[in-house]
Amino acid sequence: MKPAVTPSLTFARGFSLTEMAVVLVIVAILIAGLVIPLATQQDIRARQDTENMLTNLREALLGYAASHAAGDGRPYLPCPDTDDDGRENRAGGVCSGQEGRIPWADLGLGRNDAWNNRYRYRVTAAFSSSATGFTLASAGDLNVCADAACAASVAASVPVVVLSHGANGAGAFNMAGGTNPAPAGADELENTDGDTTFVGKTPDTAFDDLVTWIPPSVLVNRMITTGKLP
Ligand SMILES: [Ca+2]
Ligand SMILES: [Ca+2]
């Protein structure tokens, strides 16, 4: 008598270990290609946090002007902090220096950027006197350019510039009360040399500063809408 023929089961077999391994490797490669490296994510986050803080600092400066009246009843902006205590440095109604750290204690925010350096702040003297406030006709003396050569102006005659020296922190006022080593690139150097010209542009390998400013039109508009200037 012939034994019963067992039906073939090969059609129902599962994946072999080798096949599973190949699939896992392919999936791993796909995931690695999709996921942004953690370090890059942290960089993006730090930059976004600092950009948000710069926006808040602009608003805080506008609020300061709207809530402070000089001797002549007109609004004025805070002086820079030049001795790293977070308070503006002012003597006889005028600023001890037109450039320094943002006065974070006076404003209540902006003590340091995402890389633990101070925000740099420069203000035009005509806007920072607590004896004679600014008027609708006051002109800013700061220029933001597309590069250090300054052939193209991004914003001209602005009264206020606030900036972070970015992830490299080159030339920044640090939290130890000192100043970091100077940057190598001419564009970043322009943001550390204490004059009225600044560079604001999209970051590249030699430039990671985040630069913001208050245009005169925005400042004037806010003063009118809050009834501080006629
Ligand atoms: Ca101070
Ligand atoms: Ca400069």
mmCIF file of C-alpha atoms and ligand atoms in Angstrom:
data_model
loop_
_atom_site.group_PDB
_atom_site.id
_atom_site.type_symbol
_atom_site.label_atom_id
_atom_site.label_comp_id
_atom_site.label_asym_id
_atom_site.label_seq_id
_atom_site.Cartn_x
_atom_site.Cartn_y
_atom_site.Cartn_z
ATOM 1 C CA MET A 1 0.000 0.000 0.000
ATOM 2 C CA LYS A 2 1.375 3.425 -0.934
ATOM 3 C CA PRO A 3 1.756 5.963 1.918
ATOM 4 C CA ALA A 4 -0.465 9.032 1.635
ATOM 5 C CA VAL A 5 1.297 11.887 -0.076
ATOM 6 C CA THR A 6 1.801 14.839 2.222
ATOM 7 C CA PRO A 7 0.896 18.132 0.495
ATOM 8 C CA SER A 8 3.843 20.508 0.029
ATOM 9 C CA LEU A 9 3.941 23.345 2.596
ATOM 10 C CA THR A 10 6.652 25.413 0.939
ATOM 11 C CA PHE A 11 4.122 28.015 -0.250
ATOM 12 C CA ALA A 12 3.266 28.835 3.374
ATOM 13 C CA ARG A 13 6.760 29.244 4.795
ATOM 14 C CA GLY A 14 7.649 32.566 6.544
ATOM 15 C CA PHE A 15 10.653 34.861 6.119
ATOM 16 C CA SER A 16 14.021 33.349 6.747
ATOM 17 C CA LEU A 17 16.299 35.063 9.218
ATOM 18 C CA THR A 18 18.460 36.275 6.341
ATOM 19 C CA GLU A 19 15.473 37.888 4.620
ATOM 20 C CA MET A 20 14.394 39.564 7.891
ATOM 21 C CA ALA A 21 17.889 40.927 8.377
ATOM 22 C CA VAL A 22 17.906 42.403 4.877
ATOM 23 C CA VAL A 23 14.517 44.039 5.458
ATOM 24 C CA LEU A 24 15.641 45.512 8.790
ATOM 25 C CA VAL A 25 18.774 46.948 7.217
ATOM 26 C CA ILE A 26 16.725 48.586 4.445
ATOM 27 C CA VAL A 27 14.249 50.057 6.982
ATOM 28 C CA ALA A 28 17.123 51.371 9.099
ATOM 29 C CA ILE A 29 18.676 53.070 6.067
ATOM 30 C CA LEU A 30 15.338 54.680 5.174
ATOM 31 C CA ILE A 31 14.805 55.992 8.730
ATOM 32 C CA ALA A 32 18.363 57.342 8.932
ATOM 33 C CA GLY A 33 17.749 59.282 5.749
ATOM 34 C CA LEU A 34 14.533 60.814 7.065
ATOM 35 C CA VAL A 35 15.497 61.745 10.592
ATOM 36 C CA ILE A 36 17.447 64.996 11.078
ATOM 37 C CA PRO A 37 20.453 64.373 13.334
ATOM 38 C CA LEU A 38 19.835 65.348 16.947
ATOM 39 C CA ALA A 39 22.639 67.919 16.961
ATOM 40 C CA THR A 40 21.131 69.661 13.942
ATOM 41 C CA GLN A 41 17.697 69.663 15.605
ATOM 42 C CA GLN A 42 19.214 71.316 18.675
ATOM 43 C CA ASP A 43 20.917 73.941 16.482
ATOM 44 C CA ILE A 44 17.628 74.774 14.764
ATOM 45 C CA ARG A 45 15.843 74.952 18.122
ATOM 46 C CA ALA A 46 18.484 77.256 19.630
ATOM 47 C CA ARG A 47 18.294 79.580 16.657
ATOM 48 C CA GLN A 48 14.491 79.683 16.772
ATOM 49 C CA ASP A 49 14.517 80.390 20.522
ATOM 50 C CA THR A 50 16.945 83.268 19.983
ATOM 51 C CA GLU A 51 14.919 84.666 17.085
ATOM 52 C CA ASN A 52 11.811 84.585 19.271
ATOM 53 C CA MET A 53 13.642 86.370 22.069
ATOM 54 C CA LEU A 54 14.843 89.077 19.655
ATOM 55 C CA THR A 55 11.209 89.624 18.626
ATOM 56 C CA ASN A 56 10.233 89.878 22.297
ATOM 57 C CA LEU A 57 13.081 92.319 22.953
ATOM 58 C CA ARG A 58 11.864 94.564 20.148
ATOM 59 C CA GLU A 59 8.417 94.601 21.728
ATOM 60 C CA ALA A 60 9.914 95.246 25.167
ATOM 61 C CA LEU A 61 11.854 98.252 23.813
ATOM 62 C CA LEU A 62 8.695 99.638 22.211
ATOM 63 C CA GLY A 63 6.893 99.121 25.527
ATOM 64 C CA TYR A 64 9.723 100.867 27.375
ATOM 65 C CA ALA A 65 9.460 103.908 25.085
ATOM 66 C CA ALA A 66 5.690 103.979 25.521
ATOM 67 C CA SER A 67 5.966 103.908 29.309
ATOM 68 C CA HIS A 68 8.908 106.261 29.957
ATOM 69 C CA ALA A 69 8.664 110.040 29.679
ATOM 70 C CA ALA A 70 11.786 112.215 29.478
ATOM 71 C CA GLY A 71 12.120 115.577 31.215
ATOM 72 C CA ASP A 72 10.292 117.212 28.314
ATOM 73 C CA GLY A 73 7.450 114.663 28.458
ATOM 74 C CA ARG A 74 8.519 112.873 25.283
ATOM 75 C CA PRO A 75 9.358 109.160 25.096
ATOM 76 C CA TYR A 76 12.882 107.735 25.199
ATOM 77 C CA LEU A 77 14.593 104.369 24.869
ATOM 78 C CA PRO A 78 16.826 102.692 27.481
ATOM 79 C CA CYS A 79 20.597 103.049 27.432
ATOM 80 C CA PRO A 80 22.805 99.992 26.899
ATOM 81 C CA ASP A 81 24.137 98.135 29.929
ATOM 82 C CA THR A 82 27.885 98.713 29.860
ATOM 83 C CA ASP A 83 28.902 97.033 33.121
ATOM 84 C CA ASP A 84 27.063 93.691 32.869
ATOM 85 C CA ASP A 85 24.574 94.131 35.704
ATOM 86 C CA GLY A 86 21.534 94.167 33.423
ATOM 87 C CA ARG A 87 20.747 97.794 34.252
ATOM 88 C CA GLU A 88 21.137 100.631 31.777
ATOM 89 C CA ASN A 89 24.135 102.916 32.308
ATOM 90 C CA ARG A 90 23.098 106.563 32.226
ATOM 91 C CA ALA A 91 24.677 109.710 33.632
ATOM 92 C CA GLY A 92 23.171 113.167 33.503
ATOM 93 C CA GLY A 93 20.317 111.964 31.309
ATOM 94 C CA VAL A 94 22.539 110.576 28.546
ATOM 95 C CA CYS A 95 23.962 107.115 27.968
ATOM 96 C CA SER A 96 27.426 106.231 29.282
ATOM 97 C CA GLY A 97 27.872 104.414 25.954
ATOM 98 C CA GLN A 98 25.559 104.006 22.959
ATOM 99 C CA GLU A 99 26.481 100.352 22.571
ATOM 100 C CA GLY A 100 26.645 97.488 25.047
ATOM 101 C CA ARG A 101 24.431 94.722 26.344
ATOM 102 C CA ILE A 102 20.653 94.883 26.239
ATOM 103 C CA PRO A 103 19.592 96.092 29.729
ATOM 104 C CA TRP A 104 17.911 92.771 30.498
ATOM 105 C CA ALA A 105 17.083 93.507 34.132
ATOM 106 C CA ASP A 106 15.367 96.795 33.225
ATOM 107 C CA LEU A 107 13.385 95.116 30.439
ATOM 108 C CA GLY A 108 12.720 91.957 32.438
ATOM 109 C CA LEU A 109 13.928 89.617 29.684
ATOM 110 C CA GLY A 110 16.840 88.814 27.391
ATOM 111 C CA ARG A 111 19.547 87.989 29.921
ATOM 112 C CA ASN A 112 21.327 85.702 27.474
ATOM 113 C CA ASP A 113 20.829 84.032 24.107
ATOM 114 C CA ALA A 114 20.544 80.273 23.514
ATOM 115 C CA TRP A 115 24.352 80.008 23.586
ATOM 116 C CA ASN A 116 24.701 81.821 26.945
ATOM 117 C CA ASN A 117 26.026 85.102 25.576
ATOM 118 C CA ARG A 118 24.530 88.576 26.060
ATOM 119 C CA TYR A 119 22.470 90.291 23.397
ATOM 120 C CA ARG A 120 24.279 93.303 21.932
ATOM 121 C CA TYR A 121 22.269 96.536 21.815
ATOM 122 C CA ARG A 122 22.993 99.879 20.193
ATOM 123 C CA VAL A 123 20.712 102.936 20.292
ATOM 124 C CA THR A 124 20.975 106.351 18.618
ATOM 125 C CA ALA A 125 21.746 109.082 21.172
ATOM 126 C CA ALA A 126 18.818 111.224 19.971
ATOM 127 C CA PHE A 127 16.457 108.416 21.089
ATOM 128 C CA SER A 128 17.992 107.585 24.471
ATOM 129 C CA SER A 129 18.193 110.881 26.365
ATOM 130 C CA SER A 130 15.987 110.964 29.446
ATOM 131 C CA ALA A 131 16.259 114.781 29.467
ATOM 132 C CA THR A 132 15.109 115.350 25.886
ATOM 133 C CA GLY A 133 12.957 112.600 24.426
ATOM 134 C CA PHE A 134 12.638 111.820 20.737
ATOM 135 C CA THR A 135 10.167 113.377 18.338
ATOM 136 C CA LEU A 136 8.558 112.332 15.064
ATOM 137 C CA ALA A 137 11.453 114.108 13.325
ATOM 138 C CA SER A 138 14.279 112.347 15.200
ATOM 139 C CA ALA A 139 16.555 110.372 12.869
ATOM 140 C CA GLY A 140 18.336 107.124 13.637
ATOM 141 C CA ASP A 141 22.059 106.901 12.866
ATOM 142 C CA LEU A 142 22.426 103.119 12.481
ATOM 143 C CA ASN A 143 22.712 101.231 9.208
ATOM 144 C CA VAL A 144 22.198 97.525 8.599
ATOM 145 C CA CYS A 145 23.957 96.300 5.463
ATOM 146 C CA ALA A 146 23.935 93.073 3.454
ATOM 147 C CA ASP A 147 27.698 92.658 4.022
ATOM 148 C CA ALA A 148 30.700 94.438 5.488
ATOM 149 C CA ALA A 149 31.407 96.282 2.209
ATOM 150 C CA CYS A 150 27.969 97.864 2.730
ATOM 151 C CA ALA A 151 27.247 98.375 -0.956
ATOM 152 C CA ALA A 152 23.622 97.463 -0.302
ATOM 153 C CA SER A 153 21.695 98.750 2.704
ATOM 154 C CA VAL A 154 19.126 96.457 4.311
ATOM 155 C CA ALA A 155 17.824 99.133 6.673
ATOM 156 C CA ALA A 156 19.033 102.733 6.795
ATOM 157 C CA SER A 157 18.844 105.327 9.592
ATOM 158 C CA VAL A 158 17.385 102.999 12.204
ATOM 159 C CA PRO A 159 17.420 104.054 15.891
ATOM 160 C CA VAL A 160 17.903 100.594 17.433
ATOM 161 C CA VAL A 161 19.835 97.416 16.600
ATOM 162 C CA VAL A 162 19.720 94.270 18.777
ATOM 163 C CA LEU A 163 21.690 91.169 17.894
ATOM 164 C CA SER A 164 22.891 87.775 19.014
ATOM 165 C CA HIS A 165 26.349 86.632 17.950
ATOM 166 C CA GLY A 166 24.950 83.205 17.138
ATOM 167 C CA ALA A 167 26.217 79.711 17.862
ATOM 168 C CA ASN A 168 29.897 80.624 17.485
ATOM 169 C CA GLY A 169 29.452 83.554 19.902
ATOM 170 C CA ALA A 170 32.461 85.272 18.332
ATOM 171 C CA GLY A 171 32.994 88.772 19.709
ATOM 172 C CA ALA A 172 29.997 88.514 22.060
ATOM 173 C CA PHE A 173 29.790 89.871 25.597
ATOM 174 C CA ASN A 174 29.827 86.673 27.637
ATOM 175 C CA MET A 175 28.140 85.905 30.942
ATOM 176 C CA ALA A 176 31.450 86.073 32.802
ATOM 177 C CA GLY A 177 31.525 89.826 32.211
ATOM 178 C CA GLY A 178 34.143 89.616 29.448
ATOM 179 C CA THR A 179 34.171 89.517 25.676
ATOM 180 C CA ASN A 180 34.664 86.412 23.538
ATOM 181 C CA PRO A 181 37.537 86.217 21.001
ATOM 182 C CA ALA A 182 36.840 88.280 17.882
ATOM 183 C CA PRO A 183 35.266 86.649 14.828
ATOM 184 C CA ALA A 184 37.358 85.761 11.788
ATOM 185 C CA GLY A 185 34.996 86.929 9.053
ATOM 186 C CA ALA A 186 34.633 90.579 8.004
ATOM 187 C CA ASP A 187 30.822 90.436 8.165
ATOM 188 C CA GLU A 188 30.697 89.220 11.782
ATOM 189 C CA LEU A 189 33.519 91.597 12.671
ATOM 190 C CA GLU A 190 31.301 94.473 11.540
ATOM 191 C CA ASN A 191 28.856 93.531 14.316
ATOM 192 C CA THR A 192 31.519 93.771 17.036
ATOM 193 C CA ASP A 193 33.456 96.945 16.192
ATOM 194 C CA GLY A 194 31.291 99.389 18.121
ATOM 195 C CA ASP A 195 30.366 101.662 15.215
ATOM 196 C CA THR A 196 27.036 102.536 13.584
ATOM 197 C CA THR A 197 27.229 99.923 10.780
ATOM 198 C CA PHE A 198 25.883 96.388 11.218
ATOM 199 C CA VAL A 199 25.516 93.372 8.943
ATOM 200 C CA GLY A 200 22.251 91.449 8.783
ATOM 201 C CA LYS A 201 21.941 88.559 6.328
ATOM 202 C CA THR A 202 21.078 84.881 6.054
ATOM 203 C CA PRO A 203 23.651 82.680 7.798
ATOM 204 C CA ASP A 204 26.551 81.099 5.927
ATOM 205 C CA THR A 205 29.683 79.221 6.985
ATOM 206 C CA ALA A 206 31.372 82.422 8.211
ATOM 207 C CA PHE A 207 28.300 84.256 9.547
ATOM 208 C CA ASP A 208 25.757 83.097 12.113
ATOM 209 C CA ASP A 209 24.701 86.382 13.792
ATOM 210 C CA LEU A 210 20.999 87.065 14.291
ATOM 211 C CA VAL A 211 20.380 90.770 13.788
ATOM 212 C CA THR A 212 17.174 92.705 14.338
ATOM 213 C CA TRP A 213 16.288 96.381 14.502
ATOM 214 C CA ILE A 214 13.356 98.706 15.050
ATOM 215 C CA PRO A 215 12.591 100.713 11.901
ATOM 216 C CA PRO A 216 11.761 104.387 12.591
ATOM 217 C CA SER A 217 8.356 103.877 10.979
ATOM 218 C CA VAL A 218 7.445 101.158 13.501
ATOM 219 C CA LEU A 219 8.687 103.189 16.473
ATOM 220 C CA VAL A 220 6.845 106.319 15.360
ATOM 221 C CA ASN A 221 3.683 104.376 14.613
ATOM 222 C CA ARG A 222 3.710 102.802 18.091
ATOM 223 C CA MET A 223 4.261 106.176 19.766
ATOM 224 C CA ILE A 224 1.332 107.687 17.867
ATOM 225 C CA THR A 225 -1.038 104.783 18.522
ATOM 226 C CA THR A 226 -0.214 104.906 22.234
ATOM 227 C CA GLY A 227 -0.654 108.697 22.306
ATOM 228 C CA LYS A 228 2.958 109.366 23.328
ATOM 229 C CA LEU A 229 3.733 111.547 20.324
ATOM 230 C CA PRO A 230 1.486 113.910 18.432
HETATM 231 CA CA CA B 1 24.657 98.476 33.999
HETATM 232 CA CA CA B 2 30.028 97.819 12.886
#
